[in-house]
CSV table of C-alpha atoms in Angstrom, one decimal:
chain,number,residue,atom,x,y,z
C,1,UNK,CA,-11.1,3.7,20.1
C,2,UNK,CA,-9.6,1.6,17.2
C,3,UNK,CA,-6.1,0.7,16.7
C,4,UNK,CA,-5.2,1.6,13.0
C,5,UNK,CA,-1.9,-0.2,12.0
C,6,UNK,CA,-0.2,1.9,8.5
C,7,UNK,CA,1.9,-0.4,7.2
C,8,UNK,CA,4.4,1.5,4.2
C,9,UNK,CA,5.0,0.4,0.7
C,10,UNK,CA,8.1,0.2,-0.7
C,11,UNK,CA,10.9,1.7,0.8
C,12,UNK,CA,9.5,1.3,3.9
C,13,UNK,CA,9.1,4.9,5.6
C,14,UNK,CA,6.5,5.3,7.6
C,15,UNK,CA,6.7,9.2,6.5
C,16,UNK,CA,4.6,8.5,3.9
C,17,UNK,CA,1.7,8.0,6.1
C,18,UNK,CA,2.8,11.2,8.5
C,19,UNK,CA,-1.1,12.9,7.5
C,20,UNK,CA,-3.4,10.3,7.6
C,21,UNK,CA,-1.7,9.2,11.0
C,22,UNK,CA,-2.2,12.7,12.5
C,23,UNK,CA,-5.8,12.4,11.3
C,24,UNK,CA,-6.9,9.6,13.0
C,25,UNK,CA,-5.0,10.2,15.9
C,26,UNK,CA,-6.8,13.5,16.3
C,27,UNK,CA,-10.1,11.8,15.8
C,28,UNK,CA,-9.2,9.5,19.2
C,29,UNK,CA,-7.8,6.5,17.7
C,30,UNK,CA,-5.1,4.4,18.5
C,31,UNK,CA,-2.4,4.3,15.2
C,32,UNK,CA,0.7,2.4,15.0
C,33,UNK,CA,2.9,3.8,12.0
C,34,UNK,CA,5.3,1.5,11.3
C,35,UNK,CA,8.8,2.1,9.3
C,36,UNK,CA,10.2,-1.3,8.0
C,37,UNK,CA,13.5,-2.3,6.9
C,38,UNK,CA,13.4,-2.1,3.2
C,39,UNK,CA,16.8,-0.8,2.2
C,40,UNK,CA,18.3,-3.8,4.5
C,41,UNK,CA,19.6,-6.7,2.4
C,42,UNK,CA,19.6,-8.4,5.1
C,43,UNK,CA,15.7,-8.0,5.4
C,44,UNK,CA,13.0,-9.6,3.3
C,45,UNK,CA,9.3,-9.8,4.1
C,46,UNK,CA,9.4,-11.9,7.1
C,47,UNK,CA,11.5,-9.4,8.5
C,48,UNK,CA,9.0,-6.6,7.7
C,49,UNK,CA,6.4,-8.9,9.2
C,50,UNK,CA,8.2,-9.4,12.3
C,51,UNK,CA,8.7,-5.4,12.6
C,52,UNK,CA,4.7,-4.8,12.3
C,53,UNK,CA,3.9,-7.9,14.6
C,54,UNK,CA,6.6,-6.3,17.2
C,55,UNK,CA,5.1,-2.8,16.8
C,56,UNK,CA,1.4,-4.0,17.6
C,57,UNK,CA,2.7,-5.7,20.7
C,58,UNK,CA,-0.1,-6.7,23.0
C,59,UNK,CA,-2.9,-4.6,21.4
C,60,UNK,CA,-5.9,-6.8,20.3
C,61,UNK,CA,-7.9,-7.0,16.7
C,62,UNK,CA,-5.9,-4.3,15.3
C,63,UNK,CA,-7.5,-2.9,11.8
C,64,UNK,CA,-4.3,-3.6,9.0
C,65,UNK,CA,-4.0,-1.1,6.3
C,66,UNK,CA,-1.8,-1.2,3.6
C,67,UNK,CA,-0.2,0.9,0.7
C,68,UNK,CA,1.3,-0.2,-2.3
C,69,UNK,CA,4.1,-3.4,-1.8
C,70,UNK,CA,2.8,-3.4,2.3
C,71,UNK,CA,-0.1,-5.4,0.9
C,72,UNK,CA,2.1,-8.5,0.5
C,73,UNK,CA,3.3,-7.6,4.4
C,74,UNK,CA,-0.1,-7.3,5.5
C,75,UNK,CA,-1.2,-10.6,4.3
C,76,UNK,CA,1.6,-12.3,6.6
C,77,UNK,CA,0.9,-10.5,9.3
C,78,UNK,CA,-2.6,-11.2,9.2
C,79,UNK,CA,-1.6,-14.7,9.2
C,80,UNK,CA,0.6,-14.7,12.6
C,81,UNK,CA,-2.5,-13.0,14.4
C,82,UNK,CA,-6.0,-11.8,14.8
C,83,UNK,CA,-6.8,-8.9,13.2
C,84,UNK,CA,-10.5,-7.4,12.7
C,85,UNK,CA,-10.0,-6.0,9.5
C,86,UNK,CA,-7.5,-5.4,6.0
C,87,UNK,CA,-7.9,-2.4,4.1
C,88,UNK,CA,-5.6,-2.2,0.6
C,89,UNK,CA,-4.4,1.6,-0.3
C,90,UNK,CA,-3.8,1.3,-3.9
C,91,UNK,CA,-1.9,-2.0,-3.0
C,92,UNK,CA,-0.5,-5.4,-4.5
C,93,UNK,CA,-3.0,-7.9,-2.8
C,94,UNK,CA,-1.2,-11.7,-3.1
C,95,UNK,CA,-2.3,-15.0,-3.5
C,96,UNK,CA,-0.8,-17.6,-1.0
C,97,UNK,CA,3.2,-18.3,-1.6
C,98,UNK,CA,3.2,-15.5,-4.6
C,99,UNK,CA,6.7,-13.7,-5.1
C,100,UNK,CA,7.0,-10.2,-5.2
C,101,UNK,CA,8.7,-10.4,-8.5
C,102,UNK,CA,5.9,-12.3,-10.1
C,103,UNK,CA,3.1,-10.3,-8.9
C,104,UNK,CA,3.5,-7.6,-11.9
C,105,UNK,CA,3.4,-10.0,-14.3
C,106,UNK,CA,0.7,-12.1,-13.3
C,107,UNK,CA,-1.6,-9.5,-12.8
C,108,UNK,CA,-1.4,-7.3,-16.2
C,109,UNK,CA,-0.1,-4.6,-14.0
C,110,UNK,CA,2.3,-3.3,-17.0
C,111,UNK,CA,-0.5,-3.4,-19.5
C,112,UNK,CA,-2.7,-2.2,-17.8
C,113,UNK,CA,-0.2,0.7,-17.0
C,114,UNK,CA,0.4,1.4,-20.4
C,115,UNK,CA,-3.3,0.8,-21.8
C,116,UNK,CA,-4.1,4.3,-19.2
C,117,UNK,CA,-1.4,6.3,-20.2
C,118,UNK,CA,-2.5,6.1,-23.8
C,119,UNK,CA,-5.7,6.4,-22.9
C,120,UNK,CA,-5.1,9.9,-21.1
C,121,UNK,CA,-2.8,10.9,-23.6
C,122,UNK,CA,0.7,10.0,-21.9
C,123,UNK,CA,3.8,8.2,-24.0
C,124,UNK,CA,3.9,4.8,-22.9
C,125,UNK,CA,6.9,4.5,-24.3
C,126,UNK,CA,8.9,7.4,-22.0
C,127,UNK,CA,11.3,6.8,-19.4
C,128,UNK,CA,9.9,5.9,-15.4
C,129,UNK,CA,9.2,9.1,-14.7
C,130,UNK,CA,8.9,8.8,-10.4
C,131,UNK,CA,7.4,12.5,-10.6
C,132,UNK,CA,4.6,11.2,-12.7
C,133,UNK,CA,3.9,8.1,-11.2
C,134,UNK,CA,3.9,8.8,-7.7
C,135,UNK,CA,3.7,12.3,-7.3
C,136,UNK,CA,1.7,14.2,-10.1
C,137,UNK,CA,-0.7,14.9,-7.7
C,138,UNK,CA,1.1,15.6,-4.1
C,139,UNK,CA,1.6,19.2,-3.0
C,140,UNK,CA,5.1,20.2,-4.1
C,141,UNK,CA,7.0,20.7,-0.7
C,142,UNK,CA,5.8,17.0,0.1
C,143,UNK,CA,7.4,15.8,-3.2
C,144,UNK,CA,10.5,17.7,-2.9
C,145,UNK,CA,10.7,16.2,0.9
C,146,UNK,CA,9.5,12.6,0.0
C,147,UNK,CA,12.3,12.7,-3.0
C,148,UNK,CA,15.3,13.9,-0.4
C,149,UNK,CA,14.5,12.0,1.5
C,150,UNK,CA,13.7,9.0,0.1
C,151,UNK,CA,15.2,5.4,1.0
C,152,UNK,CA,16.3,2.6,-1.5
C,153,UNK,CA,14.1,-0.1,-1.6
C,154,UNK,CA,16.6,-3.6,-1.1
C,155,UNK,CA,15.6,-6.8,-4.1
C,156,UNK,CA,16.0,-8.8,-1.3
C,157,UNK,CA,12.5,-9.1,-0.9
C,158,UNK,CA,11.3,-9.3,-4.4
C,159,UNK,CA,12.4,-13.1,-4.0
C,160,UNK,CA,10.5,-13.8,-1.1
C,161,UNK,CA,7.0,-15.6,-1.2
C,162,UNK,CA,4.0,-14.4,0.6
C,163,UNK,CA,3.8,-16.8,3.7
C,164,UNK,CA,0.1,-17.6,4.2
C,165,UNK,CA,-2.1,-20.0,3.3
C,166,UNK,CA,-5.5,-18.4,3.1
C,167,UNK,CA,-6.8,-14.5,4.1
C,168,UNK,CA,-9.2,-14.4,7.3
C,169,UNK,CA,-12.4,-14.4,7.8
C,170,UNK,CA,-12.9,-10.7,8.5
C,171,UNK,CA,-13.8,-7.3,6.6
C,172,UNK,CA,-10.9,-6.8,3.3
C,173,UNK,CA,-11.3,-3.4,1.6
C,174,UNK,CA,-10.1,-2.2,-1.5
C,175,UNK,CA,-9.3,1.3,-1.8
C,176,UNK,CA,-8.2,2.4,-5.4
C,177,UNK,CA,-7.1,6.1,-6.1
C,178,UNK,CA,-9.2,7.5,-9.1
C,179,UNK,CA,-6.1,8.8,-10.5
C,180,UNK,CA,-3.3,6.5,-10.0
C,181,UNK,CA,-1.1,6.3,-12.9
C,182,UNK,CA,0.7,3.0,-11.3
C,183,UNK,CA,-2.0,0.5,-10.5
C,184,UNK,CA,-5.1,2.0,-12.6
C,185,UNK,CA,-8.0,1.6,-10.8
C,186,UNK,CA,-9.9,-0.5,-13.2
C,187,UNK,CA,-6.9,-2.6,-12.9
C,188,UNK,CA,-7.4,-2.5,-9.1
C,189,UNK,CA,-11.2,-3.3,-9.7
C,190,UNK,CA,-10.0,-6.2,-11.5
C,191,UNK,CA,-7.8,-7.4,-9.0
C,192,UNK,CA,-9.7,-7.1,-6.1
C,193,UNK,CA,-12.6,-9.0,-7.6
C,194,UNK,CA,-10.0,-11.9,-9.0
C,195,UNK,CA,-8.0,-12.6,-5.9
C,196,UNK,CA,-10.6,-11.6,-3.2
C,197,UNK,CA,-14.0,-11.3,-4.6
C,198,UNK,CA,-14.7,-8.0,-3.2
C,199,UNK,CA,-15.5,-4.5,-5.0
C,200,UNK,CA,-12.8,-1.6,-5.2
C,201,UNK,CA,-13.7,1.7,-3.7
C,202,UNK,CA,-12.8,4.7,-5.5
C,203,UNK,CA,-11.0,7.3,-3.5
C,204,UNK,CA,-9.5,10.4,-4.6
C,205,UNK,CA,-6.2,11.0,-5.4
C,206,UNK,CA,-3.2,8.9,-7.1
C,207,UNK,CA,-0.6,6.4,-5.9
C,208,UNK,CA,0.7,8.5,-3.0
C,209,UNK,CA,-3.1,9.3,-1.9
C,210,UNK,CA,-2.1,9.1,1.9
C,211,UNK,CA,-0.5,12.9,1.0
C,212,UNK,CA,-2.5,14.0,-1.6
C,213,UNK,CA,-5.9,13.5,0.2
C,214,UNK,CA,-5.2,12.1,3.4
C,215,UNK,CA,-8.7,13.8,5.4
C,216,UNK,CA,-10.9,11.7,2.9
C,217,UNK,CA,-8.4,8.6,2.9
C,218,UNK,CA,-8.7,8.7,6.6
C,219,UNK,CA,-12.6,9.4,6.5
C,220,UNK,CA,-12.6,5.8,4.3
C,221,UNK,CA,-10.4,4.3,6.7
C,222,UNK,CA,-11.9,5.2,9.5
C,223,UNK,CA,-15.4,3.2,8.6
C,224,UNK,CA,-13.6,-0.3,8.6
């Protein structure tokens, strides 16, 4: 049995990982699903850290695995204890004391953003569109939930810099959704190789892949 710790991306609702949970609980793992603070002002990324170290409790070598903004939460909590592996969903992946707020624009995440939608024929110029960038590709009852119910993501931690020093010495995967209209996945390939010198996997699905596919996210999660 391995404990599988989901870790949310902005927001902070641990809803979003409802499917993949039940998936690898069913298959006879352990899985902590953790909902973090995110529309407290009071909270930044310490905070979120401190909620996913609490969570884990006394288990041992858990296996991390992050969507989206939870890849700057991971790192820290992979700092404050063993862990035996990371695995990035479609995630921002930090360097050492990197703000929130710079991460966009040190990446090329905007261009690279806007180079896909023309590419495939969308107006780069158009208002956010949260339908299209998250959820062209969940089922609709899941949308219509996820958007009622959704929670406000605070700026508090935007300002706060990713506390560790250096990622451990232990398996990091990068899982990019083939279809993500956020964080392209060449732009995820990119990233990955940059800042961790490892090679993206392709998985199906966009942004939101933990409810669009979440039997073959949980299938790559599951070999970690």
């Amino acid at each position: 049995m391995t404990t599988f710790v989901l870790i949310p991306g902005g927001g902070g609702d641990a809803w979003y990982w409802h499917l993949v949970e039940a998936e690898l609980t069913r298959r006879g793992h352990d899985v902590v699903n953790v909902d973090l603070p995110a529309d407290d002002e009071k909270a930044g990324l310490r905070e979120y850290a401190d909620v996913v170290d609490a969570a884990v409790g006394e288990r041992t070598d858990p296996i991390l695995v992050a969507l989206s903004m939870g890849g700057f939460t991971a790192a820290m909590v992979a700092a404050r204890r063993p862990v035996s592996a990371i695995v990035f969903v479609n995630a921002m992946i930090p360097l050492p004391g990197e703000k929130l707020e710079d991460w966009g624009e040190a990446t090329g995440q905007s261009a690279a953003q806007r180079e896909q939608s023309v590419r495939e024929g969308r107006d780069p110029d158009a208002d956010f569109d949260l339908r299209a960038a998250f959820f062209h590709d969940v089922p609709a009852d899941l949308t219509e939930y996820a958007l009622s119910h959704d929670r406000d993501q605070s700026e508090r931690a935007f300002g706060d810099r990713c506390e560790f020093e250096a990622w451990p010495s232990v398996p990091i995967r990068v899982l990019a959704g083939r279809d993500d209209h956020l964080f392209p996945a060449e732009f995820q390939r990119r990233v990955a190789h940059e800042r961790l010198g490892v090679e993206a996997e392709l998985v199906p699905g966009g942004h939101l892949a933990p409810l669009s596919h979440p039997v073959e996210l949980a299938d790559r999660v599951e070999r970690s």
